[in-house]
Amino acid sequence: MTNLSQSDSEIYSVIEREKKRQKEQLVMIASENYASSSVLETTGSILTNKYSEGYPGKRYYAGCENVDISENLAIERAKSLFNAESANVQAHSGSQANMAAFFAMCNPGDTIMGMSLDHGGHLTHGSKVNFSGKLYNFIPFGVDRETEALDFSNLQEIADKNKPRLIIAGFTAYPLSVDFEKFKSIADSVDALLLADMAHISGLIAGGAHPSPVPYADIVTSTTHKTLRGPRGALALMKKNFEKKYNSAVFPNMQGGPMQNSIAAKAVAFKEAMTKEFQDYSFQIVKNSKFLSKKLSENGLRIVAGGTDTHMLLVDTKALGLTGSNAESALLASGIVVNKNSIPFDNEPPMVTSGIRIGTAALTSRNMREKDMETISEFILESLKNHNNPKLLESIREKVVNFSAKFIVPGLD
Ligand code: DSN
């Protein structure tokens, strides 16, 4: 970054400090990952200069002959990676991909069922502070109090009673495998449409480590930067009959010019996700989180829902007498980055919480394996048990820096 270092030392220094942070800390935010050098190069390319409102072959600007090729590649690769009938790669974010899905499938005021935020849904699945909860009549569903797994019989009852136009199968803090076929049968039983928001697990689905919603859902949305390891952005897959509606919901209804640098970087990420290496990566993520979950539960922490089938685990920190917020701070002081997270039926407010969400996708991108999860479980437990001892946390942080230095950082090495 020789140009930037000379023209804008302040931003240059932020990037340098962030590089150091991403190398030294253990990034365990479940929604984060390290994009490859090729994805980063494409995201930072001159494709950012081009306006291209419209879709390939039907643009409102001249000079789109090159970005038509990259957008078509992104569409075709997305379809082939996920075995989908149609794809749209223009949504700037997961929230916007979901907004376009609602616009394509519902009218304002329609009834939609979504997982409540405090049981692991997303803001766009009906939260009152989000456009979704303001524009539509959302009816929340949740998990079973005992098992902390999705409660399908309750979901069926809510669907029977409310006759929704749409049911959303999507989660940001649900560690277990999702039975999309079951969602589809409930949606069919009440004549509802089905939207799957696979943002968290799309990399696992691409690699074969989690069942796919594509055969069942009318529309599937995803971010591209979580387990899928692409650039920050989103995609949508849909049945052919929703292609036109979804495309016009994104443009011109919701967005203007698409970000062609990001779309091309999505194409690069989709190609990477088609490799055997990525398949192995996706299975390793799950092995790592299962192993970590086992180690933490053997040593005094309670794992919500009894474990994990994915890249994430939800940990009840009250088992060690800590709020999620205290746990997050103690771990950060040790150089381990997680986020506090409400757990099902949490008595604490969202800024406090009784748990933390831990993800293994980013560390698996650094080639960490089960034996490394064992070391990390020791760092985590020691930090939580000594949360009131800043000196000890600082000594763990030094160990974490030395440990992290042994692993590659995609995009930086
Ligand atoms: N905010 C993201 C997460 O961390 O799960 C979801 O969009």
Coordinates of C-alpha atoms and ligand atoms in Angstrom, one line a residue:
M1 CA 0.0 0.0 0.0
T2 CA 2.8 2.4 -1.0
N3 CA 0.4 5.0 -2.4
L4 CA -1.9 5.1 0.6
S5 CA 1.0 5.2 3.0
Q6 CA 2.1 8.4 1.4
S7 CA -1.3 10.1 0.7
D8 CA -3.2 9.3 3.8
S9 CA -1.2 8.2 6.8
E10 CA -4.2 8.1 9.1
I11 CA -6.1 5.5 7.2
Y12 CA -2.9 3.7 6.3
S13 CA -2.1 3.4 10.0
V14 CA -5.7 2.1 10.8
I15 CA -5.2 -0.7 8.2
E16 CA -1.7 -1.6 9.5
R17 CA -3.1 -1.7 13.1
E18 CA -6.0 -3.9 11.9
K19 CA -3.6 -6.3 10.1
K20 CA -1.7 -6.7 13.4
R21 CA -4.9 -7.3 15.2
Q22 CA -6.1 -9.9 12.7
K23 CA -2.7 -11.7 13.0
E24 CA -2.3 -11.6 16.8
Q25 CA -5.8 -12.2 18.1
L26 CA -7.9 -15.4 17.9
V27 CA -10.8 -14.3 15.7
M28 CA -13.8 -16.3 17.0
I29 CA -16.7 -14.1 16.0
A30 CA -18.9 -16.7 14.3
S31 CA -19.8 -14.4 11.4
E32 CA -16.3 -13.4 10.5
N33 CA -13.6 -15.1 8.3
Y34 CA -10.4 -14.3 6.3
A35 CA -11.0 -13.8 2.6
S36 CA -8.2 -15.1 0.3
S37 CA -5.7 -12.8 -1.4
S38 CA -7.5 -13.3 -4.7
V39 CA -10.8 -12.2 -3.2
L40 CA -9.1 -9.2 -1.6
E41 CA -7.3 -8.2 -4.9
T42 CA -10.5 -8.3 -6.8
T43 CA -12.4 -6.3 -4.1
G44 CA -9.7 -3.7 -4.3
S45 CA -9.7 -3.6 -8.1
I46 CA -10.6 -0.9 -10.7
L47 CA -14.0 -2.7 -11.2
T48 CA -15.1 -0.3 -8.4
N49 CA -15.1 2.5 -10.9
K50 CA -17.9 1.2 -13.1
Y51 CA -21.6 2.0 -13.0
S52 CA -23.8 -0.8 -14.2
E53 CA -27.4 -0.4 -13.1
G54 CA -29.5 -3.2 -14.6
Y55 CA -28.4 -6.7 -15.3
P56 CA -25.9 -8.3 -17.7
G57 CA -27.0 -7.5 -21.3
K58 CA -29.6 -5.0 -20.1
R59 CA -27.8 -2.1 -18.6
Y60 CA -28.6 1.6 -18.2
Y61 CA -25.0 2.5 -18.8
A62 CA -22.6 2.0 -21.8
G63 CA -19.3 0.3 -21.3
C64 CA -20.5 -2.7 -19.3
E65 CA -19.0 -5.3 -21.6
N66 CA -16.4 -6.4 -19.1
V67 CA -18.5 -6.3 -15.9
D68 CA -21.2 -8.2 -17.8
I69 CA -18.7 -11.1 -18.1
S70 CA -17.8 -11.0 -14.4
E71 CA -21.4 -10.7 -13.2
N72 CA -22.5 -13.6 -15.5
L73 CA -19.6 -15.7 -14.1
A74 CA -20.8 -14.9 -10.5
I75 CA -24.4 -15.9 -11.4
E76 CA -23.4 -19.1 -13.2
R77 CA -20.9 -20.1 -10.5
A78 CA -23.4 -19.4 -7.7
K79 CA -26.0 -21.6 -9.5
S80 CA -23.6 -24.4 -10.0
L81 CA -22.1 -24.2 -6.5
F82 CA -25.5 -24.5 -4.9
N83 CA -27.3 -26.4 -7.6
A84 CA -29.9 -23.6 -7.9
E85 CA -32.2 -22.6 -10.8
S86 CA -31.5 -18.9 -10.6
A87 CA -29.2 -16.5 -8.8
N88 CA -28.8 -12.8 -8.1
V89 CA -25.5 -11.5 -6.9
Q90 CA -26.2 -7.8 -6.5
A91 CA -27.4 -7.3 -3.0
H92 CA -24.9 -5.3 -1.0
S93 CA -25.6 -7.1 2.3
G94 CA -27.6 -9.9 3.9
S95 CA -30.2 -7.5 5.2
Q96 CA -30.7 -6.1 1.7
A97 CA -30.9 -9.6 0.2
N98 CA -33.6 -10.4 2.8
M99 CA -35.4 -7.1 2.1
A100 CA -35.5 -7.9 -1.6
A101 CA -36.9 -11.4 -0.8
F102 CA -39.7 -9.9 1.2
F103 CA -40.4 -7.4 -1.6
A104 CA -40.5 -10.3 -4.1
M105 CA -42.8 -12.5 -2.0
C106 CA -45.0 -10.3 0.2
N107 CA -47.0 -7.1 0.5
P108 CA -46.6 -4.7 3.4
G109 CA -48.7 -5.9 6.3
D110 CA -48.5 -9.6 5.3
T111 CA -47.9 -12.1 8.1
I112 CA -44.4 -13.7 8.2
M113 CA -43.0 -16.2 10.7
G114 CA -39.4 -15.9 11.7
M115 CA -37.1 -17.0 14.5
S116 CA -37.2 -14.4 17.3
L117 CA -33.9 -12.5 17.7
D118 CA -33.4 -13.7 21.3
H119 CA -33.7 -17.3 20.2
G120 CA -31.1 -16.9 17.4
G121 CA -32.9 -15.1 14.6
H122 CA -31.7 -12.0 12.8
L123 CA -32.8 -8.4 13.0
T124 CA -34.4 -8.8 9.5
H125 CA -36.5 -11.7 10.7
G126 CA -39.0 -9.4 12.3
S127 CA -37.3 -7.3 15.0
K128 CA -39.4 -4.3 15.9
V129 CA -36.4 -1.9 15.5
N130 CA -35.8 -3.2 11.9
F131 CA -37.7 -2.4 8.7
S132 CA -38.9 -6.1 8.7
G133 CA -40.8 -5.7 12.0
K134 CA -42.2 -2.3 10.9
L135 CA -43.4 -3.3 7.4
Y136 CA -44.8 -6.7 8.1
N137 CA -46.8 -8.5 10.7
F138 CA -44.1 -10.8 12.1
I139 CA -45.0 -13.8 14.3
P140 CA -42.0 -15.1 16.1
F141 CA -41.1 -18.8 16.8
G142 CA -38.3 -20.2 19.0
V143 CA -36.6 -23.2 20.4
D144 CA -37.9 -25.7 23.0
R145 CA -37.1 -24.7 26.6
E146 CA -35.7 -28.2 27.4
T147 CA -33.7 -29.2 24.4
E148 CA -33.0 -25.7 23.1
A149 CA -33.5 -27.2 19.6
L150 CA -36.1 -25.9 17.1
D151 CA -39.6 -26.8 18.3
F152 CA -41.3 -28.0 15.1
S153 CA -44.5 -28.9 16.7
N154 CA -44.9 -25.4 18.2
L155 CA -43.9 -24.0 14.8
Q156 CA -46.6 -26.0 13.1
E157 CA -49.2 -24.8 15.7
I158 CA -48.1 -21.1 15.2
A159 CA -48.4 -21.6 11.4
D160 CA -51.8 -23.3 11.7
K161 CA -53.1 -20.4 13.8
N162 CA -51.6 -17.5 11.8
K163 CA -51.6 -18.8 8.2
P164 CA -48.5 -16.8 7.3
R165 CA -47.7 -15.7 3.7
L166 CA -44.0 -16.6 4.4
I167 CA -42.0 -18.6 6.8
I168 CA -38.3 -17.8 7.3
A169 CA -35.8 -20.6 8.1
G170 CA -32.8 -18.6 9.1
F171 CA -30.6 -18.1 12.1
T172 CA -27.6 -16.2 13.4
A173 CA -27.1 -18.0 16.7
Y174 CA -28.5 -21.5 16.3
P175 CA -25.7 -24.2 16.6
L176 CA -27.6 -27.3 15.4
S177 CA -28.2 -28.6 11.9
V178 CA -31.4 -27.2 10.3
D179 CA -34.0 -29.6 8.9
F180 CA -35.1 -27.5 5.8
E181 CA -37.3 -30.3 4.5
K182 CA -39.3 -30.1 7.7
F183 CA -39.7 -26.3 7.3
K184 CA -40.9 -26.9 3.7
S185 CA -43.5 -29.4 4.8
I186 CA -44.9 -26.9 7.4
A187 CA -44.9 -24.1 4.9
D188 CA -46.7 -26.3 2.4
S189 CA -49.3 -27.4 5.0
V190 CA -50.4 -23.8 5.4
D191 CA -49.8 -22.7 1.8
A192 CA -46.9 -20.4 2.8
L193 CA -43.8 -19.6 0.9
L194 CA -40.4 -20.5 2.3
L195 CA -37.3 -18.3 2.6
A196 CA -34.1 -19.8 3.8
D197 CA -31.5 -17.4 5.2
M198 CA -28.4 -19.5 5.1
A199 CA -26.0 -16.6 5.8
H200 CA -24.1 -18.3 8.6
I201 CA -23.9 -21.8 7.1
S202 CA -23.6 -21.2 3.4
G203 CA -19.9 -22.2 3.4
L204 CA -20.8 -25.4 5.1
I205 CA -23.5 -26.0 2.6
A206 CA -21.2 -25.3 -0.3
G207 CA -18.7 -27.7 1.0
G208 CA -21.2 -30.4 1.8
A209 CA -20.9 -30.2 5.6
H210 CA -24.6 -29.2 6.2
P211 CA -27.7 -30.1 4.2
S212 CA -28.8 -27.5 1.6
P213 CA -32.1 -25.6 1.7
V214 CA -32.0 -25.0 -2.1
P215 CA -34.3 -28.0 -3.0
Y216 CA -36.9 -26.8 -0.6
A217 CA -37.0 -23.0 -0.3
D218 CA -38.6 -20.6 -2.9
I219 CA -35.8 -18.1 -2.2
V220 CA -32.5 -18.6 -0.4
T221 CA -30.4 -15.7 0.8
S222 CA -26.9 -15.6 2.1
T223 CA -24.1 -13.2 2.9
T224 CA -20.9 -14.1 1.1
H225 CA -18.3 -13.3 3.8
K226 CA -19.1 -15.7 6.7
T227 CA -18.3 -19.4 6.3
L228 CA -18.3 -18.9 2.5
R229 CA -15.1 -16.8 2.8
G230 CA -15.9 -14.3 0.1
P231 CA -16.1 -10.5 0.0
R232 CA -18.5 -8.6 2.3
G233 CA -21.8 -8.8 0.4
A234 CA -24.7 -11.1 -0.4
L235 CA -26.4 -13.4 -2.9
A236 CA -29.8 -14.9 -3.4
L237 CA -30.8 -18.2 -5.1
M238 CA -34.3 -18.9 -6.2
K239 CA -36.7 -21.0 -8.1
K240 CA -37.0 -19.9 -11.7
N241 CA -40.5 -18.5 -11.1
F242 CA -39.1 -16.0 -8.6
E243 CA -36.2 -14.8 -10.8
K244 CA -37.9 -11.8 -12.4
K245 CA -39.6 -10.7 -9.2
Y246 CA -36.4 -11.0 -7.2
N247 CA -34.2 -9.2 -9.7
S248 CA -36.6 -6.2 -9.9
A249 CA -36.9 -6.2 -6.1
V250 CA -33.2 -5.6 -5.9
F251 CA -32.9 -3.2 -8.9
P252 CA -34.7 -0.8 -9.4
N253 CA -36.8 -1.3 -6.3
M254 CA -34.2 -1.3 -3.6
Q255 CA -30.7 -0.6 -4.9
G256 CA -29.1 1.5 -7.6
G257 CA -25.7 0.7 -9.0
P258 CA -24.3 -2.7 -8.1
M259 CA -20.7 -2.9 -6.7
Q260 CA -19.0 -4.7 -9.6
N261 CA -15.7 -5.1 -7.7
S262 CA -17.6 -7.0 -5.0
I263 CA -19.6 -9.0 -7.5
A264 CA -16.4 -10.1 -9.3
A265 CA -14.9 -11.0 -5.9
K266 CA -18.0 -13.1 -5.2
A267 CA -17.3 -15.0 -8.5
V268 CA -13.8 -15.6 -7.3
A269 CA -15.0 -16.9 -3.9
F270 CA -17.6 -19.2 -5.6
K271 CA -14.8 -20.7 -7.7
E272 CA -12.7 -21.3 -4.6
A273 CA -15.7 -22.9 -2.8
M274 CA -16.0 -25.5 -5.7
T275 CA -12.6 -27.0 -4.8
K276 CA -11.9 -30.2 -2.8
E277 CA -9.8 -28.0 -0.5
F278 CA -12.9 -26.0 0.4
Q279 CA -14.9 -29.2 1.0
D280 CA -12.2 -30.3 3.4
Y281 CA -12.2 -26.9 5.0
S282 CA -16.0 -26.9 5.6
F283 CA -15.8 -30.3 7.3
Q284 CA -12.8 -29.2 9.4
I285 CA -14.8 -26.2 10.6
V286 CA -17.4 -28.5 12.1
K287 CA -14.9 -30.9 13.5
N288 CA -13.2 -28.0 15.2
S289 CA -16.3 -26.6 16.8
K290 CA -17.5 -30.0 17.9
F291 CA -14.1 -30.6 19.6
L292 CA -14.1 -27.2 21.2
S293 CA -17.6 -27.7 22.4
K294 CA -16.6 -31.0 24.0
K295 CA -13.6 -29.5 25.7
L296 CA -15.4 -26.5 27.1
S297 CA -18.3 -28.6 28.4
E298 CA -16.0 -31.2 30.0
N299 CA -14.5 -28.2 32.0
G300 CA -17.5 -26.5 33.5
L301 CA -19.2 -24.6 30.8
R302 CA -22.7 -25.3 29.6
I303 CA -23.1 -25.6 25.8
V304 CA -26.5 -24.4 24.6
A305 CA -28.5 -27.2 22.9
G306 CA -25.9 -29.7 24.2
G307 CA -23.4 -29.1 21.4
T308 CA -23.0 -28.0 17.8
D309 CA -23.4 -29.4 14.2
T310 CA -22.0 -26.2 12.6
H311 CA -19.3 -23.6 12.8
M312 CA -20.7 -22.1 16.0
L313 CA -21.3 -22.8 19.6
L314 CA -23.4 -20.9 22.1
V315 CA -22.0 -21.0 25.6
D316 CA -23.9 -20.3 28.8
T317 CA -21.4 -18.4 30.8
K318 CA -23.6 -18.2 33.9
A319 CA -22.4 -21.7 34.6
L320 CA -19.2 -20.0 35.7
G321 CA -21.1 -17.1 37.3
L322 CA -20.3 -14.6 34.5
T323 CA -22.6 -12.6 32.2
G324 CA -21.9 -12.8 28.5
S325 CA -20.7 -9.2 28.6
N326 CA -18.1 -10.0 31.4
A327 CA -17.0 -13.1 29.5
E328 CA -16.6 -11.2 26.2
S329 CA -14.4 -8.5 28.0
A330 CA -12.3 -11.1 29.8
L331 CA -11.6 -13.0 26.6
L332 CA -10.8 -9.8 24.7
A333 CA -8.2 -8.9 27.3
S334 CA -6.7 -12.3 26.5
G335 CA -6.7 -11.6 22.8
I336 CA -9.7 -13.9 22.1
V337 CA -12.5 -12.1 20.2
V338 CA -16.0 -13.5 20.6
N339 CA -19.4 -11.7 21.0
K340 CA -21.7 -11.7 24.0
N341 CA -25.0 -13.3 22.9
S342 CA -28.4 -13.9 24.3
I343 CA -29.2 -17.5 25.0
P344 CA -32.7 -19.0 24.7
F345 CA -34.9 -17.7 27.6
D346 CA -32.2 -15.3 28.7
N347 CA -33.1 -13.2 31.8
E348 CA -30.4 -10.6 31.0
P349 CA -30.8 -7.7 28.6
P350 CA -29.2 -7.9 25.1
M351 CA -26.3 -5.6 26.1
V352 CA -25.5 -8.0 29.0
T353 CA -26.7 -11.5 28.1
S354 CA -26.0 -14.8 29.7
G355 CA -23.8 -16.2 27.0
I356 CA -21.2 -15.9 24.3
R357 CA -21.2 -17.1 20.7
I358 CA -18.0 -18.7 19.5
G359 CA -17.2 -19.6 15.9
T360 CA -14.4 -21.7 14.4
A361 CA -14.6 -20.7 10.7
A362 CA -11.9 -17.9 10.8
L363 CA -9.4 -20.0 12.8
T364 CA -10.0 -23.0 10.5
S365 CA -9.0 -20.7 7.6
R366 CA -5.7 -20.3 9.5
N367 CA -5.3 -24.1 9.3
M368 CA -6.1 -24.7 12.9
R369 CA -7.1 -28.3 13.8
E370 CA -8.6 -30.1 16.8
K371 CA -5.3 -30.1 18.8
D372 CA -5.2 -26.3 18.4
M373 CA -8.8 -26.1 19.7
E374 CA -7.6 -28.0 22.7
T375 CA -5.1 -25.2 23.4
I376 CA -7.7 -22.6 22.7
S377 CA -10.2 -24.2 25.1
E378 CA -7.5 -23.9 27.8
F379 CA -7.0 -20.2 27.0
I380 CA -10.8 -19.6 27.1
L381 CA -11.3 -21.5 30.4
E382 CA -8.3 -19.9 32.1
S383 CA -9.5 -16.4 31.0
L384 CA -13.1 -16.9 32.2
K385 CA -12.0 -18.4 35.5
N386 CA -9.7 -15.5 36.1
H387 CA -11.8 -12.7 34.6
N388 CA -11.0 -10.4 37.6
N389 CA -7.3 -10.8 37.3
P390 CA -5.9 -8.4 34.6
K391 CA -2.3 -9.4 35.2
L392 CA -3.2 -13.1 34.4
L393 CA -5.3 -12.1 31.4
E394 CA -2.3 -10.1 30.1
S395 CA -0.1 -13.2 30.5
I396 CA -2.6 -15.3 28.6
R397 CA -2.7 -12.6 25.9
E398 CA 1.1 -13.0 25.4
K399 CA 0.6 -16.7 25.1
V400 CA -2.2 -16.1 22.5
V401 CA 0.1 -13.8 20.4
N402 CA 2.8 -16.5 20.4
F403 CA 0.4 -19.2 19.6
S404 CA -1.3 -17.2 16.7
A405 CA 2.1 -16.4 15.2
K406 CA 2.5 -20.1 14.2
F407 CA -0.4 -19.9 11.8
I408 CA -0.9 -18.4 8.3
V409 CA -3.3 -15.5 7.9
P410 CA -5.0 -15.8 4.5
G411 CA -4.8 -12.5 2.6
L412 CA -1.9 -11.3 4.7
D413 CA 0.8 -13.9 4.3
Ligands
DSN1 N1 -24.6 -9.6 12.3 C1 -24.4 -10.9 11.8 C2 -23.9 -11.9 12.8 O1 -22.9 -11.6 13.5 O2 -24.4 -13.0 13.0 C3 -25.5 -11.4 11.1 O3 -25.8 -10.6 10.0

